């Protein structure tokens, strides 16, 4: 899979918040062999003061995708992105502009505006968006080369609430990398997203809040692989009626 | 004579365990009073090993089980349990919390009202950890220092640490490899119209809150967990979340006075467990993360055993 000229082998992207400890986080990253981890930047760290935790992350050898989690305005998201570029030395930014405090859904108007500003400044923007096609088009026009539609509200673990919309996105944007971001709760959800033809899955809480995060990380990686392989293998169509697996024609006459 | 650098929680608890084993102990601290430089001043003072088991290693539960008895030797310990509640929309968090922890029982709305009458009709489901306790961290530090002085331990404040010492308990000042700061923010409220007698935990997806009674209408609320070495005062966002969570617990907190806000840096190793290690020829006890009062007794006993092998009590 290629995103912004970068070749990526693992189709599972992992968030780094809410783990019981950095040691558990590192175990989880190692057991799912993800290549990209997202990291949120807070004002407290603007002077580089979060380094203890970031050093731990860098030691895993993964590529860091900074995010603007918790930003509620265009200005806040743009400023955070600029700080992240300085601190992490990357043009990548996972852009979140939160529009609603309760369900944390993106403010798509602010998102498009922020994406336009950041793309013009040379950022490679990974926008956290809804499954709305028109918003997707506007984000591409703004300069994004990847879209990250939600599966369900952040942290809800509800799985894909609207698989048809994601299927529609796949059909409408056949050549744009689509990463389902948010809402994945179980391995079956991740598998379903990949079976729909999504290019990758980004999740955090489902691993971080599992009883055994490392084991769940591995299960998620396997689910992503299974879903991807299933999509490529061109699944059979569903039917309403049973069809015997064993053909009747040519059966031995035993009477 | 055993010398200790750092008169915070780890240093004082280690001094206590060493003095109890009959050796002379001298503690050096750059501050001017017990724990004045210690992040423990901002602690909740919860002795809650089973609740901590929700996100901590099993070792924390095992090592913390005897903390209440240890502290009761030197300072008042309130053995009233912990009540964990969640707003109706966050009951999945309560289910999860119950599954990940032990030594609790589910409580109904009626039982919650019986335990804490001011919460009557506010929460329909909760968990009660009967075996847990709390103390007042600043009082505990003072009382522990007083006990040490009674035992003949020398506590030298405003005194730089000599180059050669036996045990280093200086927290973030120790500059150990892999030791990182985890910032925490807290507030103390004065709300005499509300009477809450035990530690409360409010489960909330964004801002889980704990509230610990300090007596005389005072309540400590906390605490954030931020991967940062910034020691600036609490941010408006963190305070907004903490204070509104307190309001969710009971609307009467709207009229509370915010008598103090504070922020501290908890020293932590990557597994968030305390360690006894030797670094550059010096023995260290460090990395208590958010479990200082809970784990200091057990770790102090371990470090004393290591310094005085063959004298186990």
XYZ file of C-alpha atoms in Angstrom:
568
model
C 0.000 0.000 0.000
C 1.321 3.406 -0.914
C 0.414 6.561 1.009
C 2.006 9.853 0.012
C 4.926 8.162 -1.757
C 5.594 5.922 1.220
C 5.321 2.173 0.823
C 3.580 0.570 3.804
C 3.294 -3.135 4.460
C 1.174 -3.280 7.607
C -2.462 -2.336 7.151
C -3.016 -1.839 10.856
C -2.279 1.591 12.314
C -2.305 1.909 16.072
C -2.958 4.767 18.486
C -0.790 5.161 21.570
C -3.164 6.563 24.223
C -4.734 4.968 27.274
C -2.394 2.014 27.654
C -1.744 0.803 31.215
C 1.952 1.592 30.749
C 4.465 2.369 27.987
C 5.841 -1.155 28.437
C 2.441 -2.641 27.582
C 2.173 -0.299 24.602
C 5.542 -1.470 23.271
C 4.483 -5.110 23.695
C 1.306 -4.415 21.741
C 3.174 -2.635 18.929
C 5.618 -5.519 18.680
C 2.952 -8.192 18.676
C 0.898 -6.619 15.858
C 4.010 -5.521 13.924
C 2.384 -2.245 12.907
C 4.561 0.246 11.058
C 2.690 3.439 11.883
C 1.608 4.713 15.291
C -0.320 7.893 15.971
C 0.667 10.195 18.800
C -1.294 13.100 20.151
C 0.416 16.313 20.953
C -0.617 18.428 23.895
C 0.316 21.946 24.757
C 2.261 20.653 27.728
C 4.657 19.030 25.294
C 5.116 21.955 22.932
C 8.601 22.550 24.309
C 9.578 18.945 23.678
C 8.919 18.004 27.271
C 7.138 14.729 26.527
C 10.371 13.144 25.464
C 10.459 10.226 27.900
C 7.371 8.722 26.326
C 8.380 9.601 22.767
C 11.813 8.070 23.197
C 10.081 4.837 24.133
C 7.991 5.058 20.964
C 10.967 5.844 18.754
C 12.742 2.769 20.075
C 10.022 0.607 18.528
C 11.205 1.680 15.074
C 7.676 2.594 13.984
C 6.878 5.652 11.952
C 5.112 8.355 13.961
C 1.938 9.938 12.643
C 1.268 12.903 14.935
C -2.389 13.792 15.391
C -4.387 16.822 16.406
C -6.686 14.895 18.763
C -8.816 17.109 20.946
C -8.636 20.172 18.706
C -12.003 21.867 18.324
C -11.128 24.671 15.930
C -9.264 25.172 12.667
C -6.755 27.471 14.309
C -6.054 25.040 17.135
C -5.588 22.127 14.720
C -3.295 24.112 12.420
C -1.148 25.322 15.314
C -0.924 21.821 16.754
C 0.071 20.435 13.344
C 2.828 23.012 13.042
C 4.151 22.176 16.501
C 4.050 18.476 15.639
C 6.061 19.042 12.475
C 8.751 20.807 14.500
C 8.824 18.217 17.251
C 8.634 15.014 15.254
C 10.341 16.163 12.073
C 7.585 14.858 9.798
C 5.140 16.380 7.322
C 2.583 13.738 8.181
C -0.354 14.861 10.244
C -3.519 13.036 11.212
C -5.976 15.902 11.159
C -8.829 15.909 13.644
C -11.134 18.874 14.031
C -13.708 17.789 16.558
C -17.177 19.230 16.061
C -19.190 17.782 18.891
C -18.072 17.186 22.450
C -20.425 14.250 22.989
C -19.874 11.981 20.013
C -16.559 13.535 18.946
C -17.697 13.628 15.349
C -15.547 15.646 13.001
C -16.486 19.228 12.181
C -16.267 18.558 8.464
C -16.401 22.231 7.523
C -13.474 23.047 9.787
C -11.735 19.888 8.669
C -11.795 20.863 4.991
C -10.604 24.368 5.828
C -7.759 23.112 8.022
C -6.792 20.525 5.404
C -6.573 23.233 2.761
C -4.330 25.382 4.958
C -2.054 22.498 5.954
C -1.737 20.994 2.465
C -0.720 24.437 1.182
C 1.984 24.479 3.828
C 3.392 21.210 2.579
C 1.801 18.868 5.100
C 0.721 15.398 4.079
C -2.680 15.314 5.698
C -4.528 12.216 6.937
C -8.017 13.622 7.606
C -10.304 11.974 10.157
C -13.659 12.400 8.456
C -17.163 10.958 8.249
C -18.303 8.598 5.490
C -19.813 11.510 3.540
C -18.803 11.385 -0.135
C -19.047 15.101 -0.714
C -16.793 15.864 2.229
C -14.388 13.247 0.874
C -14.315 15.026 -2.482
C -13.685 18.393 -0.837
C -10.802 16.913 1.155
C -9.231 15.547 -2.013
C -9.664 18.938 -3.663
C -7.935 20.480 -0.647
C -4.921 18.322 -1.384
C -5.407 15.219 0.767
C -4.333 11.953 -0.851
C -5.847 9.660 1.748
C -9.210 9.618 3.555
C -9.913 8.272 7.015
C -13.653 7.752 7.453
C -15.031 6.787 10.839
C -16.572 3.414 11.518
C -18.361 4.674 14.632
C -17.702 7.423 17.206
C -14.198 7.493 18.700
C -13.753 5.101 21.587
C -17.264 3.648 21.252
C -16.181 0.211 20.025
C -19.466 -0.118 18.147
C -17.944 -1.481 14.959
C -19.024 -0.278 11.514
C -22.325 1.516 11.991
C -22.839 2.136 8.303
C -21.068 -0.454 6.165
C -23.064 0.598 3.091
C -21.619 4.100 3.271
C -18.099 2.687 3.457
C -18.866 0.419 0.508
C -20.061 3.518 -1.318
C -16.816 5.308 -0.516
C -14.813 2.409 -1.868
C -16.789 2.495 -5.116
C -16.625 6.277 -5.391
C -12.915 6.621 -4.581
C -11.412 3.480 -6.127
C -7.875 4.844 -6.202
C -7.726 6.753 -2.917
C -6.321 4.957 0.130
C -9.173 4.606 2.637
C -8.374 3.971 6.281
C -11.192 3.285 8.719
C -10.396 5.402 11.748
C -12.368 5.077 14.982
C -15.135 2.821 16.185
C -13.438 -0.564 15.838
C -14.147 -2.646 18.955
C -13.406 -6.246 18.061
C -11.301 -8.152 15.560
C -14.444 -8.991 13.567
C -15.048 -5.244 13.052
C -11.531 -4.784 11.680
C -11.981 -7.834 9.457
C -15.297 -6.505 8.144
C -13.730 -3.149 7.272
C -11.004 -4.884 5.294
C -13.504 -7.187 3.549
C -15.299 -4.053 2.358
C -12.108 -3.108 0.559
C -10.764 -0.523 2.974
C -7.004 -0.192 2.625
C -6.212 -0.132 6.323
C -7.641 0.226 9.805
C -6.583 2.646 12.537
C -7.591 1.877 16.092
C -6.568 2.622 19.643
C -9.048 1.945 22.443
C -9.902 -1.583 21.287
C -6.311 -2.625 21.972
C -5.384 -0.254 24.802
C -8.440 -1.088 26.899
C -8.428 -4.841 26.259
C -7.589 -7.034 29.224
C -4.486 -8.272 27.388
C -3.495 -5.514 24.955
C -0.646 -7.472 23.334
C -2.896 -10.451 22.610
C -5.631 -8.163 21.242
C -3.083 -6.355 19.056
C -2.084 -9.670 17.506
C -5.726 -10.666 17.030
C -6.412 -7.338 15.285
C -3.433 -7.824 12.971
C -4.656 -11.303 12.054
C -8.174 -9.973 11.484
C -6.864 -7.226 9.204
C -4.837 -9.774 7.221
C -7.801 -12.146 6.980
C -10.160 -9.382 5.853
C -7.719 -8.126 3.236
C -7.083 -11.624 1.882
C -10.830 -12.253 1.791
C -11.436 -9.044 -0.163
C -8.745 -9.895 -2.697
C -10.036 -13.449 -3.040
C -13.377 -12.117 -4.367
C -15.962 -13.602 -1.993
C -18.977 -15.536 -3.244
C -22.312 -13.765 -3.487
C -24.952 -14.288 -0.847
C -28.095 -16.199 -1.790
C -31.455 -16.591 -0.153
C -31.673 -20.366 -0.586
C -29.481 -23.279 0.338
C -27.426 -24.916 -2.365
C -25.982 -28.310 -1.555
C -22.225 -28.209 -1.382
C -22.088 -31.689 -2.756
C -23.488 -32.001 -6.291
C -26.357 -34.452 -6.689
C -25.457 -35.249 -10.259
C -23.304 -38.272 -10.514
C -24.092 -39.666 -7.066
C -23.749 -43.391 -6.721
C -27.028 -45.323 -6.942
C -26.886 -47.522 -3.886
C -30.335 -49.046 -4.046
C 24.881 4.642 59.736
C 22.728 4.459 56.593
C 22.362 7.666 54.581
C 19.409 8.443 52.329
C 19.057 11.195 49.721
C 15.514 12.536 49.439
C 12.995 13.052 52.233
C 9.895 12.368 50.167
C 7.669 9.373 50.486
C 10.189 6.782 49.327
C 13.023 8.196 51.442
C 10.979 8.513 54.638
C 9.358 5.083 54.286
C 12.772 3.488 53.661
C 14.192 5.309 56.692
C 11.349 3.915 58.779
C 11.966 0.332 57.664
C 15.721 0.672 58.237
C 15.360 2.311 61.650
C 12.924 -0.416 62.645
C 15.671 -2.904 61.928
C 17.830 -1.122 64.486
C 20.295 0.887 62.397
C 21.012 4.615 62.579
C 19.629 6.522 59.612
C 20.261 10.011 58.291
C 18.044 11.583 55.592
C 19.155 14.557 53.469
C 16.570 16.774 51.799
C 16.989 20.108 50.016
C 13.500 21.233 51.120
C 12.542 22.785 54.420
C 9.948 20.325 55.781
C 8.756 16.717 55.345
C 7.884 16.115 51.731
C 8.059 19.809 50.790
C 9.782 18.865 47.527
C 7.829 15.673 47.044
C 5.190 15.003 44.426
C 3.432 13.031 47.191
C 1.966 16.325 48.445
C -0.358 16.260 45.428
C -1.338 12.621 45.883
C -4.850 11.394 46.548
C -3.698 9.248 49.449
C -5.847 6.343 48.328
C -4.887 2.943 49.654
C -6.836 1.252 46.908
C -4.939 -1.752 45.561
C -7.972 -3.490 44.103
C -9.275 -0.464 42.198
C -5.777 0.148 40.861
C -5.832 -3.424 39.552
C -8.093 -2.120 36.777
C -5.091 -0.809 34.868
C -2.053 -1.858 36.922
C -0.028 -5.055 37.020
C -1.063 -7.765 39.504
C 2.046 -6.898 41.484
C 0.513 -3.571 42.490
C -2.475 -5.346 44.021
C -0.265 -7.831 45.863
C 2.249 -5.285 47.155
C -0.413 -2.766 48.116
C -2.626 -5.081 50.144
C -0.843 -4.382 53.437
C -0.333 -0.652 52.941
C -3.263 0.388 55.150
C -1.911 -1.565 58.145
C 1.558 -0.116 57.648
C 0.349 3.485 57.514
C -1.964 2.982 60.483
C 1.170 2.605 62.615
C 2.071 6.271 62.068
C -0.967 8.233 60.855
C -4.787 8.082 60.853
C -6.052 5.699 58.159
C -9.718 5.800 57.190
C -10.886 2.291 56.391
C -14.163 3.116 54.753
C -13.738 1.497 51.386
C -14.015 2.929 47.875
C -17.285 3.538 46.079
C -17.101 3.425 42.274
C -20.005 4.936 40.356
C -20.796 5.841 36.758
C -23.444 8.012 35.109
C -26.131 5.939 33.325
C -24.573 6.462 29.892
C -21.221 5.132 31.070
C -22.412 1.880 32.630
C -20.338 -0.162 30.114
C -17.298 1.302 31.898
C -18.657 0.009 35.202
C -19.074 -3.475 33.726
C -15.533 -3.370 32.450
C -14.173 -2.026 35.740
C -15.905 -4.839 37.637
C -14.491 -7.456 35.293
C -10.924 -6.186 35.610
C -10.881 -5.864 39.402
C -11.528 -8.030 42.438
C -12.604 -7.699 46.087
C -15.693 -5.659 45.262
C -19.418 -6.134 45.342
C -22.059 -4.535 43.153
C -24.261 -1.994 44.928
C -27.715 -0.728 43.982
C -28.968 2.829 44.179
C -30.427 2.103 47.622
C -27.139 0.735 48.926
C -25.264 3.718 47.491
C -27.624 6.060 49.376
C -27.004 4.084 52.522
C -23.219 4.370 52.153
C -23.224 8.018 51.110
C -26.596 9.666 51.772
C -25.747 12.758 49.698
C -25.587 10.542 46.593
C -29.154 9.371 47.158
C -30.966 8.960 43.791
C -27.934 10.099 41.853
C -26.502 6.734 40.802
C -28.329 3.462 40.271
C -25.317 1.164 39.954
C -21.947 1.069 41.590
C -19.168 -1.098 42.965
C -18.047 -1.110 46.568
C -14.474 -2.045 47.487
C -14.936 -2.558 51.187
C -11.303 -3.350 52.036
C -9.843 -0.091 50.729
C -8.836 2.952 52.732
C -7.456 6.456 52.448
C -5.244 8.851 54.358
C -4.269 12.515 54.202
C -0.953 12.604 52.311
C 0.485 15.768 53.857
C -0.480 14.733 57.364
C 0.941 11.255 56.672
C 4.276 12.724 55.559
C 4.418 14.910 58.696
C 3.409 12.038 60.976
C 5.909 9.692 59.376
C 8.676 12.284 59.814
C 7.651 12.708 63.456
C 7.769 8.937 64.043
C 11.230 8.867 62.482
C 12.452 11.599 64.775
C 11.011 9.705 67.745
C 13.019 6.689 66.581
C 16.193 8.763 66.485
C 16.439 9.180 62.714
C 18.187 12.397 61.701
C 16.183 14.396 59.141
C 18.426 17.095 57.715
C 16.436 19.695 55.759
C 17.905 22.486 53.632
C 20.941 20.246 53.375
C 22.634 19.287 50.150
C 23.222 15.590 49.658
C 26.799 14.384 50.207
C 28.476 12.626 47.309
C 28.469 9.226 48.969
C 25.139 7.923 50.191
C 23.603 4.469 50.650
C 20.189 5.012 49.092
C 18.895 7.528 46.567
C 15.163 8.317 46.751
C 15.151 11.617 44.895
C 12.366 10.909 42.366
C 12.646 12.812 39.094
C 15.823 14.521 40.324
C 17.620 11.170 40.139
C 17.994 11.281 36.333
C 17.833 7.527 35.882
C 17.686 5.909 32.447
C 14.095 5.050 31.429
C 12.649 7.141 34.262
C 10.027 9.488 32.830
C 7.674 12.066 34.342
C 3.904 11.612 34.198
C 2.232 14.891 34.939
C -0.762 14.967 37.271
C -3.116 17.810 38.142
C -5.399 18.111 41.145
C -7.554 20.505 43.114
C -8.767 20.817 46.677
C -12.359 21.896 47.180
C -14.042 23.213 50.290
C -17.687 22.277 50.284
C -19.083 22.074 53.823
C -22.679 21.443 52.667
C -21.726 18.031 51.318
C -20.681 15.154 53.493
C -18.851 12.337 51.748
C -16.988 9.879 53.927
C -15.042 7.649 51.608
C -13.102 7.718 48.378
C -15.359 8.003 45.348
C -14.398 7.166 41.807
C -16.502 8.439 38.964
C -15.928 6.476 35.776
C -15.961 8.671 32.734
C -14.523 7.996 29.276
C -12.648 11.291 29.026
C -12.000 12.312 32.582
C -12.239 9.657 35.254
C -12.382 11.415 38.603
C -11.471 10.417 42.104
C -12.515 12.337 45.149
C -10.906 11.781 48.525
C -12.333 13.356 51.694
C -9.771 15.372 53.639
C -12.075 16.122 56.566
C -13.844 19.330 57.633
C -15.604 19.724 54.294
C -12.430 19.513 52.262
C -12.143 17.203 49.272
C -9.216 16.453 47.044
C -10.081 15.758 43.398
C -7.768 14.384 40.764
C -6.088 13.464 38.708
C -4.868 13.773 35.171
C -2.226 11.500 33.597
C -0.220 13.330 30.966
C 3.035 12.182 29.388
C 4.876 15.432 29.957
C 7.693 16.925 31.993
C 6.023 20.321 32.197
C 5.452 21.456 35.762
C 3.394 24.500 34.867
C 0.214 25.054 36.893
C -2.872 23.017 35.897
C -4.345 23.846 32.499
C -7.814 25.297 32.120
C -8.881 22.243 30.141
C -7.813 19.796 32.840
C -9.413 21.863 35.569
C -12.618 22.289 33.576
C -12.865 18.534 33.170
C -12.039 17.791 36.806
C -14.414 20.392 38.187
C -17.254 19.444 35.880
C -16.758 15.794 36.824
C -17.118 16.838 40.478
C -20.299 18.660 39.507
C -21.555 15.451 37.861
C -20.922 13.656 41.135
C -23.055 16.199 42.975
C -24.415 19.570 41.808
C -23.748 21.090 45.231
C -20.067 21.163 44.288
C -20.999 24.138 42.106
C -20.856 26.233 45.270
C -17.583 24.750 46.508
C -14.547 26.969 46.987
C -11.514 25.866 45.006
C -8.957 26.332 47.764
C -5.972 24.909 45.962
C -4.867 23.689 42.572
C -1.637 21.865 41.938
C 0.392 19.903 39.450
C 3.205 17.443 40.005
C 5.442 15.076 38.062
C 5.208 11.428 39.018
C 8.408 9.495 38.337
C 7.689 6.302 36.392
C 9.531 3.483 34.673
C 8.170 2.028 31.399
C 6.102 -0.635 33.188
C 4.842 1.934 35.720
C 6.170 -0.238 38.565
C 8.648 0.968 41.196
C 12.169 -0.428 41.064
C 15.148 -0.945 43.302
C 18.163 -0.560 41.043
C 21.848 0.196 41.197
C 22.965 2.897 38.775
C 26.541 4.209 38.625
C 27.312 2.468 41.894
C 24.379 4.029 43.761
C 21.322 2.183 45.063
C 18.011 3.756 44.025
C 14.385 3.318 45.026
C 12.268 5.154 42.492
C 9.407 5.062 39.976
C 6.381 5.032 42.249
C 4.230 6.536 39.478
C 0.782 7.095 41.003
C 1.220 4.414 43.631
C 3.421 6.131 46.202
C 1.359 5.710 49.355
C 0.167 2.304 48.212
C 3.548 0.762 47.392
C 6.064 2.696 49.505
C 5.640 0.388 52.529
C 6.305 -2.849 50.617
C 9.148 -1.391 48.555
C 10.747 0.215 51.613
C 10.760 -3.171 53.341
C 12.391 -4.702 50.270
C 15.080 -2.076 50.058
C 15.781 -2.409 53.784
C 16.167 -6.173 53.338
C 18.594 -5.539 50.532
C 20.677 -3.030 52.529
C 20.624 -5.202 55.657
C 20.683 -8.779 54.378
C 20.003 -11.385 57.000
C 17.923 -9.027 59.122
C 14.450 -9.777 57.825
C 11.492 -9.035 60.025
